[in-house]
């Protein structure tokens, strides 16, 4: 029996309905109305949501599709706003499948952050994975291969997550999605955590981000960079806040991501690695687990959704206008794309933590939480990650895209110009939101799940941040001659499983194939041959013995029948005469006895 307790407009329903409409409608104006109107309607619906809605009793299980508390609402607003900005940025795209996939993806993410139980969470989790892969597939062989690897990785993570959920319910655990591991981590909790960590791109489960995101379309990657990893941050904050192992994992994640970004040549792969690095801040803060630390993780997720989205918008505009994405192929685009430069630099400085930006506010909360928790080692690791972030995104990226020298093979870049109006408008709005979060930190802190307030613009913290950025800029200016990007391929840990897969294939094609041929030959000699001979003997016995006996009986019956047919003349006198003769014969036999 299925029963809903009340009716509320779930934002995921609006996005799913729009996705179906976008997949079916061919009219351009109607598509644009759906693209721009649906996020607005979803935001209005989100603002009016009750604390709990959509409860359902199904097969003896209580499901909760809507839990709109402070933690959920912050991520819900962030995702809806980014869906609106991404839709505006992609307005000129004519692919119905991409638009439908983007909104189905948004439906999955909004469903996850509102889910109050593991079953509904898993349903939306799978919708998110399935829809997002269509934003990666773009018709090229590289994007097809990257999308296939992406869906395989997420399918494996989903199986681990499902195994944890099933084991939890089987062992008597609750289906409700609440804090886990309070009394110690069970096997089910570990499986659930592993499924979450894969979506958060925690090393060594991180390579799918840099593998898949650069192959997505310029508009599709806006949704990708905002949704999957940040949804994982939400479920970690909901289920595993205060789990100690997450703090060092997150700090290491921040350093590993920024380390790859520093030496990467492809602009979009640089930003993909920075997703890993910035999510590391959030995972580290969740591991600390104090109210202020969780606030810092949520604030950094909000600001990073905007900042990273703005950076991907700027680099996507460069790729769209020039057809190139590698730094050694770009250069001197400042005059050709001045507005794109200014807007992208706002995102670069915000993600580097410059004061008056959202990145400064969120990083300040995280660092303050580490200071209060007396974790100087983790604080140092995140500080080094901040230096690498400013180097790779604040200096290296703009230097070689907009201010690099014009090479002979990049003269075509000078024919490029700023992107269409809708892309510039989306970038402008995203930059304005990032600056507003930095200039009015109280507005952002009012949305955070806990009441713990942090003083953002203390003189010591502002001066320390400016000194750190200035020292980094000076040091990099001194060694600028060694920073020139070089073409090549950067190996990540995905090389291990790719190499492992090739070794498995060679093993299957070599020794295992030869073993299979030997087993097949042995089977032919010891199994098929004798079986065929036995089958021939049984066939001969069947034909000569059983069939001969049956055929003989049939022939005798036929002869007897023919004999009986002769004496059946149909004349009554013959039958009376025959009976008299039979009577006298019987009488003679009796008398002779």
XYZ file of C-alpha atoms in Angstrom:
593
model
C 0.000 0.000 0.000
C 1.256 3.485 -0.858
C 0.073 6.608 0.906
C 1.254 10.237 0.818
C 0.655 12.369 3.857
C 0.514 15.786 2.211
C 1.105 17.557 -1.072
C 3.871 20.111 -1.674
C 5.553 21.334 -4.845
C 8.889 19.563 -4.854
C 11.478 21.468 -6.928
C 12.651 18.172 -8.427
C 9.177 17.659 -9.914
C 9.390 21.030 -11.652
C 12.836 20.276 -13.063
C 11.764 16.806 -14.204
C 8.666 18.180 -15.890
C 10.767 20.811 -17.648
C 13.276 18.156 -18.697
C 10.505 16.133 -20.349
C 9.222 19.276 -22.038
C 12.665 20.262 -23.279
C 13.196 16.793 -24.717
C 9.921 16.958 -26.657
C 9.541 20.606 -27.663
C 11.264 21.831 -30.822
C 10.189 25.468 -30.638
C 13.062 27.760 -29.674
C 10.962 30.335 -27.791
C 9.204 27.628 -25.787
C 12.573 26.081 -24.907
C 13.870 29.426 -23.693
C 10.774 29.949 -21.547
C 11.284 26.527 -19.950
C 15.012 27.118 -19.455
C 14.604 30.487 -17.755
C 11.219 30.017 -16.104
C 11.708 26.634 -14.459
C 14.518 27.665 -12.050
C 12.505 30.728 -11.032
C 9.462 28.553 -10.316
C 11.660 26.058 -8.468
C 13.144 28.835 -6.309
C 9.675 30.127 -5.417
C 8.597 26.576 -4.562
C 11.746 26.077 -2.455
C 11.109 29.242 -0.461
C 7.570 28.091 0.342
C 8.460 24.529 1.337
C 7.374 23.320 4.791
C 9.910 21.753 7.112
C 8.714 18.233 6.247
C 6.576 17.065 3.362
C 6.113 14.139 1.036
C 6.035 11.380 3.648
C 5.074 8.004 2.223
C 4.515 4.562 3.684
C 5.521 1.891 1.188
C 5.983 -1.864 1.794
C 6.363 -1.341 5.501
C 8.952 1.428 5.086
C 8.564 5.114 5.916
C 9.944 7.375 3.207
C 10.429 11.150 3.403
C 10.901 12.971 0.123
C 11.056 16.427 1.681
C 13.092 17.638 4.656
C 13.729 21.362 4.304
C 15.906 22.207 7.305
C 18.686 24.819 7.352
C 21.334 22.440 5.974
C 19.150 21.278 3.087
C 17.869 24.730 2.195
C 21.332 26.267 1.741
C 22.359 23.620 -0.798
C 18.897 23.677 -2.390
C 19.087 27.435 -3.025
C 22.642 27.095 -4.331
C 21.712 24.389 -6.823
C 18.627 26.205 -8.090
C 20.515 29.472 -8.552
C 23.295 27.684 -10.414
C 20.756 25.862 -12.572
C 19.322 29.255 -13.555
C 22.759 30.688 -14.346
C 23.781 27.574 -16.254
C 20.560 27.659 -18.272
C 21.126 31.326 -19.129
C 24.724 30.610 -20.127
C 23.572 27.742 -22.407
C 20.650 29.597 -23.919
C 22.104 29.524 -27.440
C 22.559 25.730 -27.370
C 20.056 23.973 -29.635
C 20.502 20.424 -28.329
C 17.249 19.288 -26.704
C 19.002 16.302 -25.124
C 21.592 18.479 -23.369
C 18.968 20.836 -21.960
C 16.777 17.951 -20.824
C 19.769 16.179 -19.244
C 20.826 19.349 -17.414
C 17.408 19.813 -15.800
C 17.042 16.104 -15.009
C 20.470 16.411 -13.359
C 19.199 19.396 -11.362
C 16.149 17.351 -10.353
C 18.408 14.610 -9.012
C 20.491 17.036 -6.967
C 17.529 18.877 -5.471
C 15.950 15.519 -4.690
C 19.060 14.333 -2.860
C 19.358 17.416 -0.631
C 15.685 17.177 0.362
C 15.609 13.393 0.849
C 14.925 12.314 4.413
C 15.545 8.588 3.926
C 18.109 6.439 2.158
C 15.710 4.920 -0.351
C 14.529 8.207 -1.854
C 18.103 9.504 -1.644
C 19.328 6.549 -3.706
C 16.649 7.064 -6.349
C 17.659 10.694 -6.866
C 21.344 9.757 -6.579
C 20.961 7.432 -9.560
C 18.971 10.001 -11.533
C 21.829 12.425 -10.969
C 24.453 9.985 -12.284
C 22.407 8.875 -15.289
C 21.437 12.384 -16.409
C 24.882 13.942 -15.961
C 26.616 11.560 -18.368
C 24.640 13.070 -21.274
C 26.345 16.394 -20.537
C 29.708 14.699 -21.155
C 28.840 12.807 -24.313
C 29.291 15.269 -27.140
C 29.802 13.257 -30.304
C 33.597 12.939 -30.223
C 35.439 9.721 -29.479
C 37.163 11.336 -26.468
C 33.923 12.493 -24.892
C 32.271 9.128 -25.552
C 35.124 7.277 -23.852
C 35.245 9.754 -20.954
C 31.477 9.504 -20.459
C 31.625 5.723 -20.495
C 34.356 5.709 -17.834
C 32.380 8.278 -15.835
C 29.210 6.193 -15.760
C 31.156 3.024 -14.922
C 32.795 4.715 -11.928
C 29.497 6.107 -10.659
C 27.699 2.823 -11.237
C 30.324 1.110 -9.073
C 29.879 3.768 -6.394
C 26.111 3.388 -6.539
C 26.398 -0.364 -6.037
C 28.567 0.194 -2.964
C 26.084 2.732 -1.621
C 23.141 0.408 -2.275
C 24.955 -2.466 -0.576
C 25.442 -0.273 2.490
C 21.788 0.757 2.555
C 20.546 -2.828 2.169
C 22.937 -4.084 4.849
C 21.880 -1.297 7.185
C 18.180 -2.162 6.824
C 18.893 -5.915 7.012
C 20.757 -5.513 10.309
C 17.885 -3.589 11.840
C 19.087 -0.068 11.139
C 16.761 2.786 10.349
C 16.013 3.847 6.801
C 16.023 7.489 7.922
C 18.992 9.519 6.688
C 20.454 10.957 9.859
C 23.873 11.153 11.517
C 25.727 7.852 11.071
C 28.489 6.195 13.010
C 27.649 7.823 16.345
C 28.238 4.549 18.188
C 31.051 3.361 15.921
C 31.224 2.707 12.221
C 29.481 -0.480 11.140
C 30.160 -2.262 7.856
C 27.013 -0.691 6.392
C 28.189 2.777 7.454
C 31.583 2.195 5.831
C 29.956 1.136 2.564
C 27.671 4.176 2.571
C 30.631 6.444 3.349
C 32.624 4.936 0.465
C 29.785 5.629 -1.967
C 29.653 9.239 -0.772
C 33.430 9.698 -0.937
C 33.540 8.559 -4.544
C 31.135 11.332 -5.553
C 33.157 13.793 -3.483
C 36.251 12.804 -5.537
C 38.339 12.026 -2.473
C 41.717 10.556 -3.561
C 42.364 7.965 -4.797
C 38.756 8.024 -6.086
C 39.187 11.424 -7.753
C 40.477 10.880 -11.293
C 37.015 10.780 -12.886
C 36.632 14.547 -12.377
C 39.667 15.571 -14.433
C 38.930 12.795 -16.925
C 35.297 13.631 -17.673
C 34.629 17.312 -16.949
C 36.996 18.767 -19.594
C 35.222 16.698 -22.262
C 31.800 18.186 -21.471
C 30.296 21.033 -23.462
C 31.009 24.603 -22.226
C 27.441 24.804 -20.905
C 27.237 21.275 -19.557
C 30.332 21.624 -17.398
C 28.669 24.520 -15.517
C 26.140 22.043 -14.134
C 28.761 19.348 -13.561
C 31.123 21.531 -11.547
C 28.288 22.716 -9.300
C 26.269 19.591 -8.603
C 27.912 16.186 -8.147
C 30.754 16.958 -5.744
C 28.722 19.526 -3.777
C 25.887 17.033 -3.372
C 28.465 14.667 -1.896
C 29.578 17.427 0.482
C 25.968 17.780 1.622
C 25.483 14.075 2.362
C 28.829 13.961 4.198
C 27.800 16.959 6.313
C 24.431 15.325 6.979
C 25.674 11.830 7.780
C 29.317 11.978 8.846
C 30.045 15.355 10.440
C 32.794 14.909 13.013
C 34.201 11.695 11.529
C 37.888 12.181 12.288
C 39.308 10.443 9.212
C 37.685 13.050 6.956
C 39.801 15.917 8.291
C 43.231 14.637 7.110
C 41.632 13.181 3.979
C 40.236 16.592 3.085
C 43.514 18.400 3.732
C 45.422 15.884 1.603
C 42.735 16.232 -1.043
C 43.262 20.012 -1.143
C 47.012 19.581 -1.686
C 46.733 16.781 -4.254
C 44.198 18.675 -6.349
C 46.155 21.898 -6.372
C 49.409 20.036 -7.032
C 48.025 18.589 -10.247
C 46.520 21.965 -11.189
C 49.904 23.670 -10.879
C 51.547 21.427 -13.493
C 48.540 20.919 -15.805
C 48.477 22.481 -19.278
C 44.807 22.155 -20.216
C 42.739 25.073 -18.840
C 39.626 23.057 -18.075
C 41.619 20.250 -16.469
C 43.235 22.878 -14.222
C 39.775 23.903 -13.058
C 38.695 20.265 -12.702
C 41.626 19.584 -10.392
C 40.710 22.690 -8.460
C 37.265 21.224 -7.834
C 39.044 18.391 -6.039
C 41.190 20.839 -4.108
C 38.346 23.113 -3.018
C 36.113 20.199 -2.034
C 39.054 19.159 0.141
C 38.491 22.273 2.279
C 34.873 21.230 2.777
C 35.663 17.591 3.596
C 38.344 18.685 6.071
C 35.910 21.027 7.824
C 33.249 18.301 7.969
C 35.809 16.026 9.584
C 36.435 18.623 12.299
C 32.686 18.481 12.926
C 32.148 21.545 15.150
C 29.236 23.840 14.386
C 31.608 26.493 13.039
C 33.464 23.950 10.901
C 30.240 22.617 9.357
C 29.215 26.217 8.723
C 32.554 26.742 6.995
C 32.081 23.672 4.808
C 28.603 24.830 3.765
C 29.719 28.410 3.162
C 32.667 27.228 1.071
C 30.359 24.974 -0.936
C 28.103 27.955 -1.655
C 30.931 30.271 -2.659
C 32.757 27.589 -4.641
C 29.638 26.781 -6.662
C 29.631 30.419 -7.774
C 33.377 30.893 -8.176
C 34.038 27.622 -9.960
C 31.004 28.143 -12.152
C 32.285 31.600 -13.097
C 35.730 30.238 -13.951
C 34.293 27.460 -16.097
C 32.091 30.034 -17.822
C 35.115 32.174 -18.661
C 37.287 29.313 -19.853
C 34.301 27.838 -21.711
C 33.885 31.135 -23.539
C 37.554 30.990 -24.549
C 37.184 27.411 -25.798
C 33.992 28.328 -27.676
C 35.508 31.402 -29.332
C 38.951 30.008 -30.151
C 38.375 26.266 -30.371
C 41.380 25.714 -28.096
C 41.805 24.899 -24.434
C 45.493 24.192 -23.853
C 47.551 27.019 -22.414
C 50.452 26.585 -24.850
C 47.995 27.186 -27.724
C 46.499 30.350 -26.232
C 47.767 33.824 -25.456
C 47.215 37.590 -25.754
C 43.417 37.421 -25.670
C 43.021 40.436 -23.360
C 42.170 42.856 -26.170
C 40.016 40.368 -28.024
C 37.958 39.296 -24.975
C 38.219 42.122 -22.401
C 34.884 41.579 -20.638
C 35.486 37.848 -20.376
C 38.886 38.624 -18.848
C 37.460 40.926 -16.158
C 34.671 38.564 -15.172
C 36.923 35.500 -15.126
C 39.476 37.329 -12.990
C 36.772 38.011 -10.399
C 36.237 34.267 -10.144
C 39.984 33.601 -10.027
C 40.568 36.105 -7.232
C 37.489 34.913 -5.343
C 38.597 31.285 -5.371
C 42.055 32.450 -4.260
C 40.463 34.039 -1.176
C 40.906 37.746 -1.917
C 39.067 39.968 0.590
C 35.659 41.302 -0.504
C 34.878 38.062 -2.299
C 32.833 35.052 -1.237
C 35.918 32.836 -1.251
C 37.547 34.971 1.424
C 34.484 34.677 3.668
C 34.149 30.900 3.392
C 37.862 30.182 3.728
C 38.010 32.469 6.766
C 35.309 30.419 8.497
C 37.109 27.151 7.728
C 40.498 28.431 8.919
C 38.962 29.905 12.083
C 37.311 26.550 12.831
C 40.690 24.805 12.467
C 42.301 27.353 14.780
C 39.610 26.832 17.420
C 40.009 23.049 17.097
C 43.792 23.424 17.579
C 44.747 21.668 14.325
C 47.827 23.628 13.136
C 48.977 20.827 10.822
C 45.748 20.857 8.870
C 45.750 24.642 8.877
C 49.222 24.651 7.323
C 48.167 22.167 4.635
C 45.196 24.320 3.654
C 47.396 27.411 3.625
C 49.769 25.709 1.176
C 46.755 24.742 -0.928
C 45.692 28.409 -0.959
C 49.120 29.398 -2.266
C 48.853 26.809 -5.027
C 45.335 27.989 -5.862
C 46.446 31.609 -6.299
C 49.408 30.464 -8.385
C 47.526 28.156 -10.747
C 44.202 30.000 -11.110
C 44.968 33.569 -10.052
C 48.240 33.913 -11.969
C 49.039 31.017 -14.310
C 45.625 30.717 -15.955
C 45.108 34.402 -16.842
C 48.804 34.924 -17.640
C 48.901 32.348 -20.420
C 45.356 32.834 -21.714
C 45.062 36.615 -21.794
C 48.546 38.025 -21.303
C 50.823 35.425 -22.877
C 52.842 36.176 -25.990
C 51.317 35.597 -29.413
C 52.891 32.576 -31.063
C 52.812 31.768 -34.751
C 50.275 29.025 -34.223
C 48.013 31.161 -32.025
C 47.519 34.175 -34.266
C 44.048 32.874 -35.035
C 43.165 33.585 -31.394
C 43.182 37.300 -32.187
C 40.107 36.857 -34.374
C 38.150 35.775 -31.290
C 35.830 38.083 -29.414
C 33.691 38.133 -26.304
C 30.975 35.454 -26.268
C 27.251 36.074 -26.896
C 25.245 38.341 -24.599
C 23.598 35.552 -22.635
C 26.968 34.066 -21.651
C 28.278 37.472 -20.566
C 25.078 38.136 -18.600
C 25.363 34.780 -16.810
C 28.983 35.532 -15.947
C 28.081 39.028 -14.732
C 25.329 37.760 -12.440
C 27.579 35.011 -11.055
C 30.370 37.526 -10.382
C 27.897 39.877 -8.688
C 26.677 37.117 -6.368
C 30.253 36.181 -5.464
C 31.125 39.797 -4.669
C 27.895 40.256 -2.707
C 28.734 37.224 -0.571
C 32.124 38.806 0.179
C 30.934 42.355 0.802
C 27.924 41.351 2.905
C 29.087 38.250 4.803
C 26.186 38.500 7.222
C 23.767 37.535 4.468
C 25.672 34.319 3.787
C 26.109 33.507 7.470
C 22.367 33.910 7.990
C 21.802 30.979 5.612
C 24.240 28.636 7.370
C 22.839 25.661 9.332
C 24.238 26.634 12.748
C 24.065 29.860 14.703
C 27.824 29.950 15.283
C 29.015 33.327 13.974
C 32.554 34.059 12.842
C 34.186 37.488 12.607
C 35.320 37.642 9.001
C 37.097 40.942 8.461
C 39.428 41.053 11.430
C 42.521 43.204 10.717
C 44.876 40.320 11.471
C 43.146 37.936 9.099
C 42.835 40.456 6.265
C 46.466 41.509 6.521
C 47.634 37.895 6.746
C 45.685 36.982 3.598
C 46.979 39.983 1.637
C 50.566 39.302 2.705
C 50.254 35.666 1.665
C 48.859 36.545 -1.758
C 51.438 39.304 -2.305
C 54.340 37.024 -1.355
C 53.024 34.337 -3.680
C 52.688 36.806 -6.553
C 56.205 38.174 -5.977
C 57.753 34.723 -5.819
C 56.021 33.610 -8.969
C 57.056 36.790 -10.784
C 60.661 35.999 -9.990
C 60.424 32.486 -11.427
C 58.027 33.390 -14.247
C 60.507 32.156 -16.866
C 60.039 28.588 -15.652
C 56.254 28.659 -15.723
C 55.689 28.336 -19.469
C 53.231 25.492 -20.115
C 54.450 22.590 -22.185
C 52.396 20.169 -24.254
C 52.130 16.681 -22.862
C 49.958 14.235 -20.981
C 49.649 14.397 -17.191
C 49.271 10.991 -15.594
C 46.912 10.579 -12.659
C 45.923 7.573 -10.572
C 43.453 6.600 -13.273
C 46.561 5.403 -15.158
C 46.710 2.561 -12.646
C 43.288 1.144 -13.412
C 43.638 1.937 -17.113
C 46.979 0.132 -17.097
C 45.461 -2.608 -14.998
C 42.618 -2.950 -17.496
C 45.095 -3.260 -20.396
C 47.035 -5.911 -18.462
C 43.813 -7.820 -17.844
C 42.986 -7.602 -21.547
C 46.448 -8.877 -22.490
C 46.136 -11.629 -19.913
C 42.788 -12.610 -21.413
C 44.148 -12.482 -24.973
C 47.368 -14.343 -24.098
C 47.718 -16.977 -21.362
C 44.018 -17.244 -20.573
C 43.141 -17.584 -24.249
C 45.761 -20.304 -24.727
C 44.505 -22.070 -21.606
C 40.983 -21.828 -22.975
C 42.141 -23.375 -26.284
C 43.847 -26.233 -24.441
C 40.779 -26.887 -22.308
C 38.653 -26.763 -25.441
C 40.948 -29.279 -27.182
C 40.860 -31.578 -24.165
C 37.097 -31.268 -24.112
C 36.949 -32.153 -27.806
C 39.182 -35.201 -27.342
C 37.970 -36.488 -23.978
C 34.421 -35.290 -24.048
C 32.989 -34.617 -27.482
C 34.674 -37.576 -29.301
C 33.631 -40.350 -26.890
C 30.223 -38.784 -26.552
C 29.779 -38.850 -30.325
C 30.830 -42.533 -30.473
C 28.469 -43.463 -27.631
C 25.741 -41.543 -29.403
C 26.403 -43.524 -32.628
C 26.231 -46.872 -30.780
C 23.020 -45.918 -29.047
C 21.588 -44.795 -32.389
C 22.479 -48.149 -33.961
C 20.923 -50.038 -31.033
C 17.844 -47.890 -31.301
C 17.476 -48.493 -35.006
C 18.428 -52.213 -35.065
C 17.078 -53.330 -31.704
C 14.251 -51.270 -30.372
C 12.992 -50.042 -33.726
C 13.270 -53.605 -35.228
C 11.239 -55.124 -32.410
C 8.578 -52.443 -32.567
C 8.478 -52.618 -36.361
C 8.133 -56.480 -36.202
C 5.177 -56.236 -33.848
C 3.601 -53.714 -36.135
C 4.149 -55.984 -39.182
C 2.623 -58.988 -37.370
C -0.374 -56.928 -36.440
C -0.762 -55.900 -40.071
C -0.568 -59.547 -41.303
C -3.076 -60.679 -38.693
C -5.330 -57.872 -39.656
C -5.126 -58.838 -43.334
C -5.944 -62.438 -42.451
C -8.923 -61.442 -40.387
C -10.096 -59.129 -43.126
C -10.335 -62.151 -45.548
C -12.850 -63.982 -43.410
C -14.973 -60.916 -42.827
C -17.200 -61.248 -45.965
C -20.243 -59.474 -44.563
C -22.641 -62.414 -45.447
C -24.728 -63.928 -42.645
C -24.706 -67.490 -44.058
C -20.882 -67.554 -44.010
C -20.828 -66.480 -40.355
C -23.465 -69.162 -39.424
C -21.497 -71.822 -41.281
C -18.318 -70.769 -39.571
C -20.000 -70.911 -36.168
C -21.348 -74.458 -36.869
C -17.883 -75.638 -37.928
C -16.323 -74.075 -34.798
C -19.009 -75.781 -32.655
C -18.308 -79.252 -34.133
C -14.553 -78.794 -33.735
C -15.024 -77.851 -30.114
C -17.319 -80.867 -29.598
C -14.725 -83.249 -31.109
C -12.011 -81.862 -28.813
C -14.215 -82.383 -25.760
C -15.112 -85.951 -26.759
C -11.474 -86.885 -27.411
C -10.609 -85.889 -23.873
